[in-house]
Coordinates of C-alpha atoms and ligand atoms in Angstrom, one line a residue:
M1 CA 12.2 39.4 24.1
S2 CA 9.8 40.6 21.4
S3 CA 8.4 37.8 19.1
A4 CA 10.5 39.1 16.0
L5 CA 13.9 38.7 18.0
K6 CA 12.9 35.5 19.0
S7 CA 12.1 34.3 15.5
L8 CA 15.3 35.8 14.2
R9 CA 17.2 33.9 16.9
A10 CA 15.6 30.7 16.4
L11 CA 16.6 31.0 12.5
S12 CA 20.1 32.3 13.1
D13 CA 21.3 28.5 13.6
P14 CA 22.3 26.6 10.2
T15 CA 21.0 23.3 11.8
R16 CA 17.4 24.9 12.2
L17 CA 17.6 26.5 8.7
R18 CA 18.4 23.1 7.3
M19 CA 15.3 22.0 8.8
V20 CA 13.0 24.9 7.6
A21 CA 14.2 23.7 4.0
L22 CA 13.5 20.1 4.7
L23 CA 9.8 21.1 6.2
E24 CA 8.9 23.1 3.3
R25 CA 7.9 20.1 1.0
D26 CA 6.1 18.1 3.0
E27 CA 5.4 17.1 6.7
L28 CA 8.1 14.8 8.4
S29 CA 8.4 13.1 11.7
V30 CA 11.4 13.2 13.8
N31 CA 12.7 9.9 12.6
E32 CA 12.4 10.8 9.2
L33 CA 14.3 14.2 9.6
Q34 CA 16.9 12.0 11.4
E35 CA 17.4 9.7 8.6
V36 CA 17.6 12.9 6.2
T37 CA 20.1 15.0 8.3
R38 CA 22.0 12.2 10.4
L39 CA 21.6 14.4 13.5
G40 CA 20.7 12.9 16.8
Q41 CA 17.1 12.5 18.0
S42 CA 17.2 14.8 20.8
R43 CA 19.0 17.4 19.0
I44 CA 16.4 17.4 16.5
S45 CA 13.7 17.4 18.9
T46 CA 15.3 20.6 20.8
H47 CA 15.5 22.2 17.4
L48 CA 11.9 21.6 16.4
G49 CA 10.9 22.9 19.7
L50 CA 12.5 26.4 19.5
L51 CA 11.0 26.7 15.7
A52 CA 7.5 25.6 17.0
D53 CA 7.6 28.0 19.8
C54 CA 8.1 31.0 17.4
A55 CA 5.3 29.4 15.1
L56 CA 7.5 28.7 12.5
V57 CA 6.7 25.2 12.5
Q58 CA 3.7 23.5 13.3
S59 CA 2.9 20.0 14.6
R60 CA 0.3 17.1 14.2
R61 CA 0.0 14.1 16.4
E62 CA -0.9 10.7 14.6
G63 CA -0.8 7.6 17.1
K64 CA 2.5 7.7 18.7
R65 CA 4.0 9.8 16.1
T66 CA 4.2 13.5 15.8
F67 CA 4.5 15.1 12.4
Y68 CA 6.0 18.7 11.8
K69 CA 5.8 21.1 8.9
L70 CA 6.5 24.6 7.9
N71 CA 3.9 27.2 8.8
L72 CA 3.3 28.2 5.1
Q73 CA 0.3 30.1 6.2
A74 CA 2.0 32.4 8.5
T75 CA 1.5 36.0 7.8
G76 CA 3.3 39.0 8.8
D77 CA 6.9 39.1 10.1
T78 CA 6.7 35.5 10.8
G79 CA 5.5 34.8 7.1
E80 CA 8.3 37.2 6.0
F81 CA 11.1 35.3 8.0
I82 CA 10.1 32.1 7.0
Q83 CA 10.2 33.1 3.1
L84 CA 13.8 34.6 3.9
A85 CA 14.9 31.3 6.0
I86 CA 13.9 29.1 2.9
R87 CA 16.0 31.5 0.6
G88 CA 18.8 31.5 3.0
A89 CA 18.7 27.6 3.8
K90 CA 19.5 26.8 -0.2
E91 CA 22.9 28.4 0.3
L92 CA 23.7 26.1 2.8
P93 CA 26.6 23.4 2.0
E94 CA 24.2 20.6 3.3
H95 CA 21.4 21.7 1.0
G96 CA 22.0 19.4 -1.8
G97 CA 22.5 16.3 0.1
D98 CA 19.6 16.9 2.5
Q99 CA 17.2 17.2 -0.6
I100 CA 18.4 14.2 -2.2
N101 CA 17.9 12.3 1.3
L102 CA 14.4 13.8 1.5
K103 CA 13.4 12.3 -1.9
R104 CA 14.4 8.9 -0.9
V105 CA 12.6 9.0 2.4
L106 CA 9.3 10.1 0.9
A107 CA 9.7 7.7 -1.7
R108 CA 10.0 4.8 0.7
R109 CA 7.1 6.4 2.7
K110 CA 4.8 6.0 -0.3
E111 CA 6.1 2.4 -1.0
Q112 CA 5.6 1.7 2.4
A113 CA 1.7 2.7 2.2
Q114 CA 1.5 0.3 -1.0
V115 CA 3.5 -2.6 0.5
F116 CA 0.6 -4.3 2.2
F117 CA -2.0 -4.1 -0.7
N118 CA 0.9 -5.3 -3.2
Q119 CA 1.1 -8.2 -0.7
V120 CA -2.4 -9.2 -0.5
A121 CA -3.0 -8.4 -4.3
G122 CA -4.9 -11.5 -5.6
R123 CA -6.5 -12.5 -2.3
F124 CA -7.3 -9.2 -0.9
D125 CA -11.2 -10.2 -0.7
R126 CA -10.3 -13.2 1.6
V127 CA -7.8 -11.4 4.2
Y128 CA -8.7 -9.3 7.1
G129 CA -9.4 -5.8 6.6
P130 CA -10.1 -3.4 9.6
G131 CA -13.7 -2.3 9.5
R132 CA -14.5 -4.2 6.4
S133 CA -17.6 -6.5 6.8
W134 CA -20.6 -8.0 5.3
Q135 CA -22.7 -6.1 7.9
A136 CA -21.0 -2.8 6.8
F137 CA -21.6 -3.6 3.1
G138 CA -25.3 -4.5 4.2
H139 CA -25.6 -1.1 5.6
L140 CA -24.2 0.7 2.6
L141 CA -26.4 -1.3 0.2
L142 CA -29.4 -0.5 2.3
R143 CA -28.9 2.9 1.2
I144 CA -29.4 2.4 -2.0
L145 CA -32.8 0.5 -1.2
P146 CA -36.1 2.8 -2.1
P147 CA -38.7 2.9 0.6
L148 CA -40.5 -0.3 0.4
V149 CA -42.9 -2.5 2.1
V150 CA -41.3 -5.5 2.6
A151 CA -42.5 -9.1 4.2
D152 CA -39.5 -11.0 5.7
L153 CA -41.3 -14.6 6.0
G154 CA -39.8 -17.1 8.6
A155 CA -37.9 -14.0 9.8
G156 CA -36.1 -15.6 12.9
E157 CA -35.3 -12.9 15.7
G158 CA -35.4 -10.1 12.8
L159 CA -31.6 -9.9 12.1
L160 CA -32.4 -8.9 8.3
S161 CA -36.0 -7.4 9.4
E162 CA -34.2 -5.0 11.6
L163 CA -31.5 -3.9 8.9
L164 CA -34.5 -3.4 6.3
A165 CA -36.8 -1.6 8.7
R166 CA -34.0 1.2 9.2
R167 CA -34.6 2.0 5.5
C168 CA -38.1 0.7 4.4
N169 CA -41.4 2.2 4.8
K170 CA -42.7 -0.9 6.5
V171 CA -41.4 -4.5 7.5
I172 CA -43.7 -7.5 8.3
A173 CA -41.9 -10.3 9.9
V174 CA -43.6 -13.3 9.7
E175 CA -42.7 -16.3 12.1
N176 CA -44.3 -19.4 13.6
S177 CA -42.4 -19.6 16.6
E178 CA -44.3 -17.8 19.4
K179 CA -41.4 -17.4 21.6
I180 CA -39.2 -15.9 18.7
V181 CA -42.1 -13.4 17.8
A182 CA -42.2 -12.4 21.6
F183 CA -38.5 -11.9 21.6
G184 CA -38.0 -10.1 17.8
A185 CA -41.2 -7.7 18.9
A186 CA -39.7 -6.8 21.9
K187 CA -36.1 -6.4 20.6
A188 CA -37.6 -4.0 17.4
R189 CA -39.5 -2.0 20.4
K190 CA -36.0 -1.7 22.3
N191 CA -34.3 -0.6 19.3
G192 CA -36.9 2.1 18.6
L193 CA -38.2 0.5 15.1
K194 CA -41.9 1.4 15.0
N195 CA -42.2 0.3 11.2
L196 CA -41.1 -3.5 12.1
E197 CA -44.2 -5.5 12.8
F198 CA -43.8 -9.2 14.1
R199 CA -46.8 -11.4 13.1
Q200 CA -47.1 -15.1 14.2
G201 CA -48.1 -17.1 11.5
D202 CA -47.1 -19.6 8.8
L203 CA -45.3 -18.9 5.7
Q204 CA -46.8 -21.0 3.5
N205 CA -50.0 -18.7 4.5
P206 CA -48.7 -15.5 5.7
P207 CA -51.1 -13.2 7.7
I208 CA -50.6 -10.4 5.1
E209 CA -53.3 -8.9 3.1
A210 CA -53.2 -9.9 -0.9
S211 CA -51.3 -7.4 -3.1
S212 CA -49.9 -5.2 -0.5
V213 CA -45.9 -5.8 -0.4
D214 CA -43.4 -4.8 -2.7
L215 CA -41.0 -7.4 -1.7
V216 CA -40.9 -10.8 -0.2
I217 CA -38.0 -12.3 1.6
L218 CA -37.2 -15.7 2.1
S219 CA -34.2 -16.0 3.8
Q220 CA -33.0 -19.4 4.9
A221 CA -36.8 -20.0 5.6
L222 CA -38.0 -22.0 2.4
H223 CA -36.1 -25.4 3.6
H224 CA -38.7 -25.1 6.5
A225 CA -41.5 -25.1 4.6
E226 CA -43.9 -28.4 4.4
I227 CA -44.7 -27.7 0.8
P228 CA -41.9 -25.0 -0.6
A229 CA -43.9 -24.4 -4.0
D230 CA -46.8 -23.4 -1.9
A231 CA -44.8 -20.8 0.3
I232 CA -43.8 -19.6 -3.1
A233 CA -47.0 -19.3 -4.4
A234 CA -48.3 -17.9 -1.3
A235 CA -45.9 -14.9 -1.6
H236 CA -46.9 -14.0 -5.1
K237 CA -50.5 -13.5 -3.5
I238 CA -49.1 -10.8 -1.1
L239 CA -47.0 -9.1 -3.6
K240 CA -48.3 -6.1 -5.6
P241 CA -48.2 -6.2 -9.3
R242 CA -44.5 -5.8 -10.3
G243 CA -43.1 -6.9 -6.9
Q244 CA -40.3 -9.1 -6.4
I245 CA -39.3 -12.2 -4.3
L246 CA -35.9 -12.9 -3.3
I247 CA -35.1 -16.2 -1.7
L248 CA -31.9 -17.1 0.0
D249 CA -31.7 -20.9 0.9
L250 CA -28.9 -23.9 0.8
L251 CA -28.2 -25.4 -2.5
K252 CA -29.1 -29.3 -2.5
H253 CA -26.5 -30.9 -0.1
N254 CA -26.3 -34.5 1.9
F255 CA -25.5 -33.2 5.2
D256 CA -28.3 -35.2 6.8
K257 CA -27.5 -34.1 10.4
A258 CA -29.0 -30.4 9.4
R259 CA -32.3 -31.8 10.1
E260 CA -31.3 -32.8 13.7
L261 CA -28.9 -29.7 14.1
Y262 CA -31.0 -27.1 12.7
G263 CA -34.5 -28.5 12.3
D264 CA -34.2 -28.5 8.5
R265 CA -37.1 -30.2 6.8
W266 CA -35.3 -30.0 3.3
L267 CA -31.6 -30.5 2.5
G268 CA -31.5 -27.5 0.4
F269 CA -32.8 -27.1 -3.3
A270 CA -31.6 -27.5 -6.7
E271 CA -31.4 -24.5 -8.8
S272 CA -34.1 -26.1 -11.1
D273 CA -36.5 -26.7 -8.2
L274 CA -36.5 -22.8 -7.2
H275 CA -36.8 -22.0 -11.0
H276 CA -39.6 -24.5 -11.5
W277 CA -41.8 -23.6 -8.7
L278 CA -41.2 -19.8 -9.3
E279 CA -42.5 -20.5 -12.9
K280 CA -45.3 -22.3 -11.8
A281 CA -46.6 -19.8 -9.3
G282 CA -46.8 -17.2 -12.1
Y283 CA -43.4 -15.3 -11.8
K284 CA -41.5 -13.6 -14.6
K285 CA -37.9 -12.6 -14.9
I286 CA -36.6 -15.5 -13.0
E287 CA -32.9 -15.4 -12.0
V288 CA -31.2 -18.4 -10.1
S289 CA -27.8 -18.4 -9.0
I290 CA -25.2 -19.5 -6.2
V291 CA -23.7 -16.7 -4.5
A292 CA -21.5 -18.3 -1.9
R293 CA -19.8 -21.5 -0.7
E294 CA -18.6 -21.9 2.9
E295 CA -14.7 -22.8 3.3
Q296 CA -15.6 -25.5 6.1
P297 CA -16.8 -28.7 5.5
P298 CA -19.8 -29.8 4.8
H299 CA -19.2 -26.6 2.4
F300 CA -22.9 -25.5 2.4
Q301 CA -23.5 -23.2 -0.7
T302 CA -26.2 -20.6 -0.7
I303 CA -28.5 -20.2 -3.5
L304 CA -30.1 -16.7 -4.4
A305 CA -33.3 -16.6 -6.3
G306 CA -35.2 -13.6 -7.6
A307 CA -38.3 -13.0 -9.4
E308 CA -41.2 -10.5 -10.2
K309 CA -44.6 -10.6 -10.2
N310 CA -46.4 -9.7 -13.4
Ligands
LIG1 C1 -33.0 -20.6 9.7 S1 -34.2 -19.5 10.5 C2 -34.0 -17.7 9.3 C3 -34.1 -16.9 10.1 C4 -34.0 -15.5 9.1 N1 -34.7 -15.5 8.0 C5 -32.5 -15.2 9.0 O1 -32.4 -15.5 7.7 O2 -31.7 -15.2 9.7 C6 -35.6 -20.2 10.1 C7 -36.9 -19.3 11.0 O3 -38.2 -19.8 10.3 C8 -39.1 -20.0 10.8 N2 -39.8 -20.7 10.3 C9 -39.9 -22.3 10.3 N3 -40.8 -23.0 9.6 C10 -41.7 -21.7 9.4 C11 -43.0 -21.7 9.0 N4 -43.7 -22.8 8.6 N5 -43.7 -20.6 9.0 C12 -42.9 -19.3 9.4 N6 -41.9 -19.4 10.1 C13 -40.9 -20.7 10.2 C14 -38.2 -20.6 12.2 O4 -38.9 -20.4 13.7 C15 -36.9 -19.7 12.1 O5 -36.8 -18.7 13.1

């Protein structure tokens, strides 16, 4: 049978013409077509199959559902048949009712997409969102970072250093634990991060040349220093002029077990402590604020301090 004859035959049925009219505006699933037309599911599928066979209708799979729409890009005979069918379908007695039902189904589909967000409005930041994580935000924020030379003091195994190395010119991770240095360096090598260098040393006297880095980071490391003010002054020494220091630490707390559990030397710091030590070391543009509070007891709070070397 010629393709023209096949298309004419497919369009000779009034039910299939109804579908042509419905699939003109938007793509619809079988369930949605069923809701609009009140026809049985298998009947609808058979009709759609015949229309798709002649390329009058196209389909797209999404998960378990298939969506159908009229092939409005079709040219030649098929394109002409489709336009003729759309005009003819408007003369069918069911057309008016179908269009009203279609509007209702499409409006509900739009509402459904908004239902979740309306439900979580006001607590959206606290509920689970697929793919949304601080790690992902971290990667995004890194893209904004200029190509700096960074010293990560008390770097641990390099969680932050590795992230930074993906963007920065060079990262020097300073650690006093020999084992952690060996582990971190091996991990950096394995991950192909040639610009991440682990150095064993003390954060109060980092093995880094004076005036050589753009940024010093002390992430949850300052509370391990014997004399935190000395660590802040040492960071000032290795910074280039206009270089920045960023400190993430715990706000002063009373959870004494932190000494035993995490090897902490200081139970966090007051905002005024950090401000005072930064000022004393000669930093300018000092900003100290509390940026996070844990939901679980003992409700540790995180303090962020930043400042610039003159
Ligand atoms: C709580 S961890 C923080 C690790 C990393 N900065 C982070 O935010 O994931 C503290 C790290 O500082 C290191 N550390 C403690 N005292 C130090 C010191 N005096 N000099 C250098 N590193 C030190 C410890 O070995 C540990 O790896």
